[in-house]
PDB file of C-alpha atoms in Angstrom:
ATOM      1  CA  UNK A   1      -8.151 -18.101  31.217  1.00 80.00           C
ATOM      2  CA  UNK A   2      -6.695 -18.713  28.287  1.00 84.00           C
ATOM      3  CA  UNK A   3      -6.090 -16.212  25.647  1.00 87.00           C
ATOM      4  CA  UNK A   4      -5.930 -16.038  21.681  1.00 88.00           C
ATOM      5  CA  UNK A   5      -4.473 -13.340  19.934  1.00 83.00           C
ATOM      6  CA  UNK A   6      -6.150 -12.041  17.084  1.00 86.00           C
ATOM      7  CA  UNK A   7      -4.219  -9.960  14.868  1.00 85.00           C
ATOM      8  CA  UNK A   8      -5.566  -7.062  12.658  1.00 88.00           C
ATOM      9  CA  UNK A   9      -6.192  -8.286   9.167  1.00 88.00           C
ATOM     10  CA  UNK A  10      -6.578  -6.990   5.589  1.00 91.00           C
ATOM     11  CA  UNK A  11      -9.392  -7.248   3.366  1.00 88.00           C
ATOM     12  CA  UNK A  12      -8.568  -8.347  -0.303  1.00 87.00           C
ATOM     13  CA  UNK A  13      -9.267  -5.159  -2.282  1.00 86.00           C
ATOM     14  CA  UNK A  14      -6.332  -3.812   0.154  1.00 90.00           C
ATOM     15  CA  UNK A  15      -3.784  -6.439  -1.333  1.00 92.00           C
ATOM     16  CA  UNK A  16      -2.810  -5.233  -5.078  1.00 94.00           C
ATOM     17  CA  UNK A  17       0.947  -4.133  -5.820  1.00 96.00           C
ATOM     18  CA  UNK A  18       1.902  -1.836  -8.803  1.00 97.00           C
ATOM     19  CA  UNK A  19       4.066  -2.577 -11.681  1.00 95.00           C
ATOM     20  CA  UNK A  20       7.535  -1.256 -11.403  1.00 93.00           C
ATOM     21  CA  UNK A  21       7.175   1.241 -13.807  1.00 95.00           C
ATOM     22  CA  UNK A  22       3.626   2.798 -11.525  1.00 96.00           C
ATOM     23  CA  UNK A  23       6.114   3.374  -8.350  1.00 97.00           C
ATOM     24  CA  UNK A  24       7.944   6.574  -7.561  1.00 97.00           C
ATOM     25  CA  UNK A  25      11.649   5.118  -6.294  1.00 97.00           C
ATOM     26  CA  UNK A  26      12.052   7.305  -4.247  1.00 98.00           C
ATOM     27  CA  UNK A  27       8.694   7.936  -2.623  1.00 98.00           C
ATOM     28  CA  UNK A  28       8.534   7.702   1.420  1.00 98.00           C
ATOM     29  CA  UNK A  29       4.868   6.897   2.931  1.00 98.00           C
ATOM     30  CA  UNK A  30       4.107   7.641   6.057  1.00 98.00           C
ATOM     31  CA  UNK A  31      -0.088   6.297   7.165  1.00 97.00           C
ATOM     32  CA  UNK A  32      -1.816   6.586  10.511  1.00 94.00           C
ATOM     33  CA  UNK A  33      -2.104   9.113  13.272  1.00 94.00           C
ATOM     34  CA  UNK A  34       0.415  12.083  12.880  1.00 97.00           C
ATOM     35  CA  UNK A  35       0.946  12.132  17.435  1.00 95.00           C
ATOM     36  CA  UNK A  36       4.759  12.284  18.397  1.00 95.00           C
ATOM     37  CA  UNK A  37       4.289   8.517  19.487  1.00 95.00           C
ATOM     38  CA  UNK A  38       4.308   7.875  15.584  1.00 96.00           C
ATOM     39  CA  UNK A  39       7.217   9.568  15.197  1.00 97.00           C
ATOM     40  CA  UNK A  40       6.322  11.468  11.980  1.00 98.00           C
ATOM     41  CA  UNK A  41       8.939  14.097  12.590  1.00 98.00           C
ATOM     42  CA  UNK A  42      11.434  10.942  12.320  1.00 98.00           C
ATOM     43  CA  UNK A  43      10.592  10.227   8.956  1.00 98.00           C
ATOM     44  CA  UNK A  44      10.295  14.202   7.494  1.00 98.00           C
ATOM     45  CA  UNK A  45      14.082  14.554   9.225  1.00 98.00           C
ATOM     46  CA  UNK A  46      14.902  11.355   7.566  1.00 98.00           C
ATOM     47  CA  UNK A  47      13.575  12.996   4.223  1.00 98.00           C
ATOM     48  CA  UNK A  48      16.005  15.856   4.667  1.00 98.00           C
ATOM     49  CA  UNK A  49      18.718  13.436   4.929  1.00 98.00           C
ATOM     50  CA  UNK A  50      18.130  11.249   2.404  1.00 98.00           C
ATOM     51  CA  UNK A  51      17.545  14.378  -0.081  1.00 98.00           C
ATOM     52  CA  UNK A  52      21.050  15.120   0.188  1.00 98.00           C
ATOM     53  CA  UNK A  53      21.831  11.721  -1.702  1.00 98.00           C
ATOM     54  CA  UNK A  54      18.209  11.379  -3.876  1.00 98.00           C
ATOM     55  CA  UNK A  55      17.210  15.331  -4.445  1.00 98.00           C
ATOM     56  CA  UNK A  56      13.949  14.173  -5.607  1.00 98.00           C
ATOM     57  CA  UNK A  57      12.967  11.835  -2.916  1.00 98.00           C
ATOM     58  CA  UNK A  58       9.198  13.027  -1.446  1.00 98.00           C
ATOM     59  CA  UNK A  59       7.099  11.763   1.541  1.00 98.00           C
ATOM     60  CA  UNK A  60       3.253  11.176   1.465  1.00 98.00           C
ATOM     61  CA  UNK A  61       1.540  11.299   4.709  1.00 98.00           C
ATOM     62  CA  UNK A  62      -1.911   9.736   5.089  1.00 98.00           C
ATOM     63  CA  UNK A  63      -3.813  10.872   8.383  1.00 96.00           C
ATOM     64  CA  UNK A  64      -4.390  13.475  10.604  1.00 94.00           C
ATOM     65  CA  UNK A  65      -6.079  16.362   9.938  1.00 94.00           C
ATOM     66  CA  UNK A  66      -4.948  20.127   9.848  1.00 92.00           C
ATOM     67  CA  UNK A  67      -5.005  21.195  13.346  1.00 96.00           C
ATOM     68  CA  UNK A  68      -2.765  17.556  14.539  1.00 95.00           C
ATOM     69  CA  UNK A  69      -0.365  18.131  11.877  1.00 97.00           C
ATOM     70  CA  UNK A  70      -0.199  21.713  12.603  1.00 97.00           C
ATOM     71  CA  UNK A  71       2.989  21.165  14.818  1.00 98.00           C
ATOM     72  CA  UNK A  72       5.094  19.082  12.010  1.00 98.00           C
ATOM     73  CA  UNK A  73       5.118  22.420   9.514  1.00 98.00           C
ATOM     74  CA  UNK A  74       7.789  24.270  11.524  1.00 98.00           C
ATOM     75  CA  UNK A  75       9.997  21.556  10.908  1.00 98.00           C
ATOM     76  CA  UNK A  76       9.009  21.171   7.605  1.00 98.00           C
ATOM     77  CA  UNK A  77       9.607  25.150   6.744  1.00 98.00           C
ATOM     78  CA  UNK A  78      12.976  24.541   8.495  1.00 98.00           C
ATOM     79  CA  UNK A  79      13.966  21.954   6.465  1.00 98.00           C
ATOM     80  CA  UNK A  80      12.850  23.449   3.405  1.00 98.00           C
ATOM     81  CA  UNK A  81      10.871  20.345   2.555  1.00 98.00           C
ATOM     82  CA  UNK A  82       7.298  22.166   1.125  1.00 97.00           C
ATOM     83  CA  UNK A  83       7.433  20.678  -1.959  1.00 97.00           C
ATOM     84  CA  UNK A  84       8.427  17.193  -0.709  1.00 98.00           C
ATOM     85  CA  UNK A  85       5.794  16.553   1.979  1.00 98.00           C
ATOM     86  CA  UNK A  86       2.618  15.689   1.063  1.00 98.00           C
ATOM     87  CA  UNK A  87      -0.096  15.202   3.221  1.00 98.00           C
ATOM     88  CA  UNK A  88      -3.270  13.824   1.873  1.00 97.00           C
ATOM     89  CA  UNK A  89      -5.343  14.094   5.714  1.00 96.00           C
ATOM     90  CA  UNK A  90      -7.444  11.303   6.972  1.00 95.00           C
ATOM     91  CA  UNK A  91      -8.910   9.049   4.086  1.00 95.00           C
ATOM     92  CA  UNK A  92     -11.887   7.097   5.339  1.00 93.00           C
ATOM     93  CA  UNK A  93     -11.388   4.281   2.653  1.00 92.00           C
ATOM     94  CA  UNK A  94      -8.617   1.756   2.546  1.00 90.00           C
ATOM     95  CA  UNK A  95      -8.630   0.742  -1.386  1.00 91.00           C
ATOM     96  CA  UNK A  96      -8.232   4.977  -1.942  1.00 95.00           C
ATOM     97  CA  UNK A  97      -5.095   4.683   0.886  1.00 95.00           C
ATOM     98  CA  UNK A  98      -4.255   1.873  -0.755  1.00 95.00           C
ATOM     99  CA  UNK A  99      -4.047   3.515  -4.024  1.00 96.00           C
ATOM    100  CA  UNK A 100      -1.435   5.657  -2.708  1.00 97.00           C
ATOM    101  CA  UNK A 101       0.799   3.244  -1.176  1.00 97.00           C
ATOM    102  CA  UNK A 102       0.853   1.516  -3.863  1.00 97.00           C
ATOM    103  CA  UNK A 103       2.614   4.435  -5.443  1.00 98.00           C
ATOM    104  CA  UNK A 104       5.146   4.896  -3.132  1.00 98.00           C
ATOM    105  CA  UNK A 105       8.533   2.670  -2.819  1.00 98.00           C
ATOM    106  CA  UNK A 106       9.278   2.176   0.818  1.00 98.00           C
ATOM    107  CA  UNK A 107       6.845   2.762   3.781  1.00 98.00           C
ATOM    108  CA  UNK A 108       7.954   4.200   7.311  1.00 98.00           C
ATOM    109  CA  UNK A 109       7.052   2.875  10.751  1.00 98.00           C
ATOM    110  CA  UNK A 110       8.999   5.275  13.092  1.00 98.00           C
ATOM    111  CA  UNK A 111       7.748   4.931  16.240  1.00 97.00           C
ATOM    112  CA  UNK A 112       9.160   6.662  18.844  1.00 96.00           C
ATOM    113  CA  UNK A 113      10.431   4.759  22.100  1.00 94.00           C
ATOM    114  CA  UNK A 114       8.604   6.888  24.392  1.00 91.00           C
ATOM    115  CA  UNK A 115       7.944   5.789  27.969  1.00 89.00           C
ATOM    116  CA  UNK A 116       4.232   4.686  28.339  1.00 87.00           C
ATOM    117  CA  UNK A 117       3.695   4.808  24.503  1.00 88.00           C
ATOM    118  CA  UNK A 118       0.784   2.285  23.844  1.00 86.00           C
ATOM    119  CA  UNK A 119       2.696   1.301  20.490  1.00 87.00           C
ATOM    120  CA  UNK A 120       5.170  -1.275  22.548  1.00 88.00           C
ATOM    121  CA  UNK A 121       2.157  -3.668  22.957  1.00 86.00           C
ATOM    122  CA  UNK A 122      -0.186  -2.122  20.186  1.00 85.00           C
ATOM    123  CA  UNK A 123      -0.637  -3.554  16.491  1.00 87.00           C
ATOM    124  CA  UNK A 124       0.879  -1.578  14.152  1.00 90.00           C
ATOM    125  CA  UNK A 125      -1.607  -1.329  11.455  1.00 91.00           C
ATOM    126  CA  UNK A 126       0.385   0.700   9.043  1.00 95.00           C
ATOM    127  CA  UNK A 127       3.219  -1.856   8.692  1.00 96.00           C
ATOM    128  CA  UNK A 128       0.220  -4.415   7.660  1.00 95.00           C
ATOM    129  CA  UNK A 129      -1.252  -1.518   4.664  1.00 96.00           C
ATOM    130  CA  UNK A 130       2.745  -1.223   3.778  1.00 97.00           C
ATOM    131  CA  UNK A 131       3.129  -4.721   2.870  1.00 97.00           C
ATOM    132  CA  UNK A 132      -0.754  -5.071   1.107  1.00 96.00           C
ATOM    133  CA  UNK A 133       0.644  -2.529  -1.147  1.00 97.00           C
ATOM    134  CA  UNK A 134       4.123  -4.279  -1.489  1.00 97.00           C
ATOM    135  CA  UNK A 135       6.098  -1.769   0.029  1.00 98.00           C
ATOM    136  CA  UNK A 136       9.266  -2.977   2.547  1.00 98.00           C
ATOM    137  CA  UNK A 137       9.416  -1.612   6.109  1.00 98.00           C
ATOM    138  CA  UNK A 138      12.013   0.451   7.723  1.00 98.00           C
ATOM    139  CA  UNK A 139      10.454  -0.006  11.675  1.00 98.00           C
ATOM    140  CA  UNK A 140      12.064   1.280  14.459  1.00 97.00           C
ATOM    141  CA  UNK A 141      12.675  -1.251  17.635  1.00 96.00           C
ATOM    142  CA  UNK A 142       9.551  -0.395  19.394  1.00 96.00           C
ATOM    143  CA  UNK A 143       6.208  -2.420  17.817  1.00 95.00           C
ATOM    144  CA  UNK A 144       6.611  -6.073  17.974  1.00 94.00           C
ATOM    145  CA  UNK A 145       4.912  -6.560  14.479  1.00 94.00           C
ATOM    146  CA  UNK A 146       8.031  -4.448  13.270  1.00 96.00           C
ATOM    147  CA  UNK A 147      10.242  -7.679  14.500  1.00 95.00           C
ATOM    148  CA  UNK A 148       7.740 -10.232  13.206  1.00 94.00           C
ATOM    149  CA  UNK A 149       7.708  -9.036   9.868  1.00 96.00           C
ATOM    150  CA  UNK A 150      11.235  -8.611  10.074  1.00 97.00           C
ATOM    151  CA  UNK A 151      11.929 -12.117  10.765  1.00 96.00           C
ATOM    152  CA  UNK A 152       9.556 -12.880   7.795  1.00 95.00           C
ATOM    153  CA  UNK A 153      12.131 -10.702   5.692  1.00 97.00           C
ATOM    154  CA  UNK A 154       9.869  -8.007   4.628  1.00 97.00           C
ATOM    155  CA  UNK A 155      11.237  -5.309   6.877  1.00 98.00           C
ATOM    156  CA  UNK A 156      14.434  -3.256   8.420  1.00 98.00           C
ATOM    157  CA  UNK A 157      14.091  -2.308  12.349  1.00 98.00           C
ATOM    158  CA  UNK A 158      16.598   0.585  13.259  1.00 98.00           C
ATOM    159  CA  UNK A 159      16.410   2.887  16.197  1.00 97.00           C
ATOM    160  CA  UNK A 160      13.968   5.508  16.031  1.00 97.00           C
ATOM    161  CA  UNK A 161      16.913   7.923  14.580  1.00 98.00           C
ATOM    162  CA  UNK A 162      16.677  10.138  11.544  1.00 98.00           C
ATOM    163  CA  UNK A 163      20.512   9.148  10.846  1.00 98.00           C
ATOM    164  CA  UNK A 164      19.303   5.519  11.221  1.00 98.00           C
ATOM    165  CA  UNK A 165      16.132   5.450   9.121  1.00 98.00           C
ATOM    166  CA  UNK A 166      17.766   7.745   6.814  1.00 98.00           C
ATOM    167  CA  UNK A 167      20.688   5.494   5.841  1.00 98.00           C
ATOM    168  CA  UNK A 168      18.602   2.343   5.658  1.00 98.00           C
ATOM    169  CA  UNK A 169      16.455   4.008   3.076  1.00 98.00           C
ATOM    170  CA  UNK A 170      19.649   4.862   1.131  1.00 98.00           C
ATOM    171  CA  UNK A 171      20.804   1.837   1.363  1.00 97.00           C
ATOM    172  CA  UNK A 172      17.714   0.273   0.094  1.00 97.00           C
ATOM    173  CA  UNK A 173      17.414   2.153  -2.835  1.00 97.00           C
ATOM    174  CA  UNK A 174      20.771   1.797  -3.849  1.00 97.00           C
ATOM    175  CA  UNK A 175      20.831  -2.218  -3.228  1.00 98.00           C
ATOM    176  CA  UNK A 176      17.884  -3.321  -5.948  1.00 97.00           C
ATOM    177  CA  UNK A 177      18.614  -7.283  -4.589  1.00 97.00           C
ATOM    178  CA  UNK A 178      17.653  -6.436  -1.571  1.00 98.00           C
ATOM    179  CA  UNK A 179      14.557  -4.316  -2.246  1.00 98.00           C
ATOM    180  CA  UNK A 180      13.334  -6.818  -4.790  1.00 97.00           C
ATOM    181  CA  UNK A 181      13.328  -9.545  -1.291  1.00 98.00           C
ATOM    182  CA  UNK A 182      12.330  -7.596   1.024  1.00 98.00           C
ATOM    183  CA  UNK A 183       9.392  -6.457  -1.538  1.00 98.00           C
ATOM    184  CA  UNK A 184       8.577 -10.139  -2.351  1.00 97.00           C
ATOM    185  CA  UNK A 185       8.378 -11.276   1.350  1.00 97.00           C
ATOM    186  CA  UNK A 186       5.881  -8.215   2.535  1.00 97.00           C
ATOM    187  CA  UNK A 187       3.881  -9.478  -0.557  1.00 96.00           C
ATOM    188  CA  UNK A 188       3.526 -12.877   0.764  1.00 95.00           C
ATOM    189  CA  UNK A 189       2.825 -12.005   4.123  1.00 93.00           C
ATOM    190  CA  UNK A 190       0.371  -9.674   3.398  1.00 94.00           C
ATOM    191  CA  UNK A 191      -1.687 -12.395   1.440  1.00 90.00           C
ATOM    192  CA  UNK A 192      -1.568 -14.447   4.325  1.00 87.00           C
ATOM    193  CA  UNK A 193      -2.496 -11.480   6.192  1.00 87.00           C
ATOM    194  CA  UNK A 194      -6.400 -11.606   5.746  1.00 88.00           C
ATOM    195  CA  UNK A 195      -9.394 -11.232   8.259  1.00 90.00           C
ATOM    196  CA  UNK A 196     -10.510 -14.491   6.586  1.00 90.00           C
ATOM    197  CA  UNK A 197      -7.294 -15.885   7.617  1.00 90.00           C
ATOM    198  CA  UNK A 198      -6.997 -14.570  11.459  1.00 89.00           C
ATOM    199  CA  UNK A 199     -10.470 -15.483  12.032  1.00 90.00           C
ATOM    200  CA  UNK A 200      -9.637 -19.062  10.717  1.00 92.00           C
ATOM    201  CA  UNK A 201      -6.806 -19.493  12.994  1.00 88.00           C
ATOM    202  CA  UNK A 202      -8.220 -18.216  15.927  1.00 90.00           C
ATOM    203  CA  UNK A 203     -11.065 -20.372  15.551  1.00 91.00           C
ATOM    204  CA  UNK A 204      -8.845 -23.390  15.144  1.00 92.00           C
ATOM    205  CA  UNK A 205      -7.177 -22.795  18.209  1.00 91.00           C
ATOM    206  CA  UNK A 206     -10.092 -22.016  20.154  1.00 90.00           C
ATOM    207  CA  UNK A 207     -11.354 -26.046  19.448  1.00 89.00           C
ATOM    208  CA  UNK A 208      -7.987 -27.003  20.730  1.00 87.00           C
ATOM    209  CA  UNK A 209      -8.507 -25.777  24.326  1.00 81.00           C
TER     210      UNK A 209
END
């Protein structure tokens, strides 16, 4: 039979950007489930890394709850990061996620390439909220919305290495030209990103067959 994808979507309250002057520069987000197949421990390594460069550079984590994070605070404590993680939990709404994002500078998709891991196939939600809120993408290699958006110039995909997302977040703070497109093209594709609009489509190609 045939099949129709339907992508996730975003509702409109979810799409606002701030000013430059409401965004922390060097502000990391991490959203969505805190399992190793996220790959959370990527991005606080990555933190650690990127502090030696930008002393001042933090990462907010939206998700989880106490006991699934529980495992991430020895590395934290070894890394000496306390004050530079945040994690805000699970937030049931998406304009009060959304709020934070929209805060931050540069959002984190660092999947791990796990064998089995769902994410090869899955859609990776958080790389949609990123780009609602304006923020570009570092992605590792291993969700294919990572590529898309990508192509679409809103995102970097690097192995799921601390080194690796480390130094492209370096490098995209230091290189305003290309923050500035990358920023631009994750604001355009989120716009086109609506339920409204997946809906449409599929229902389009559904009077084609």
């Amino acid at each position: 039979a045939p099949v129709i994808h339907v992508a996730n979507g975003l509702f409109p309250d979810q799409i606002k950007v701030n000013p430059p002057s409401k965004i922390s520069p060097h502000a990391l987000a991490f959203m969505g489930t805190v399992g190793p197949e996220n790959g959370p421990d990527v991005a606080i390594e990555a933190l650690a890394l990127v502090r030696r460069i930008y002393p001042d550079a933090t990462l907010h984590i939206i998700g989880g709850n106490q006991n699934s994070f529980a495992w991430l605070l020895p590395i934290i404590q070894r890394l000496g990061l306390q004050k530079a993680v945040r994690h805000y939990g699970f937030i049931p709404r998406v304009t009060d996620m959304a709020k934070i994002l929209r805060t931050c500078a540069i959002g984190l998709a660092p999947y791990r390439a796990m064998t089995g891991s769902p994410r090869y196939y899955g859609d990776a939600g958080k790389i949609r909220a990123y780009c609602a809120s304006g923020l570009p993408v570092i992605s590792s290699q291993v969700p294919p919305l990572g590529r898309e958006v990508a192509q679409y110039g809103a995102a970097i995909v690097v192995s799921d290495d601390p080194k690796h997302f480390a130094h492209s977040i370096v490098q995209l703070i230091a290189d305003t030209k290309m923050y500035n497109s990358l920023r631009s093209h994750a604001i355009a594709f989120a716009k086109k990103n609506t339920w409204e609009n997946q809906f449409a489509h599929a229902f389009t190609l559904m009077l084609t067959l």
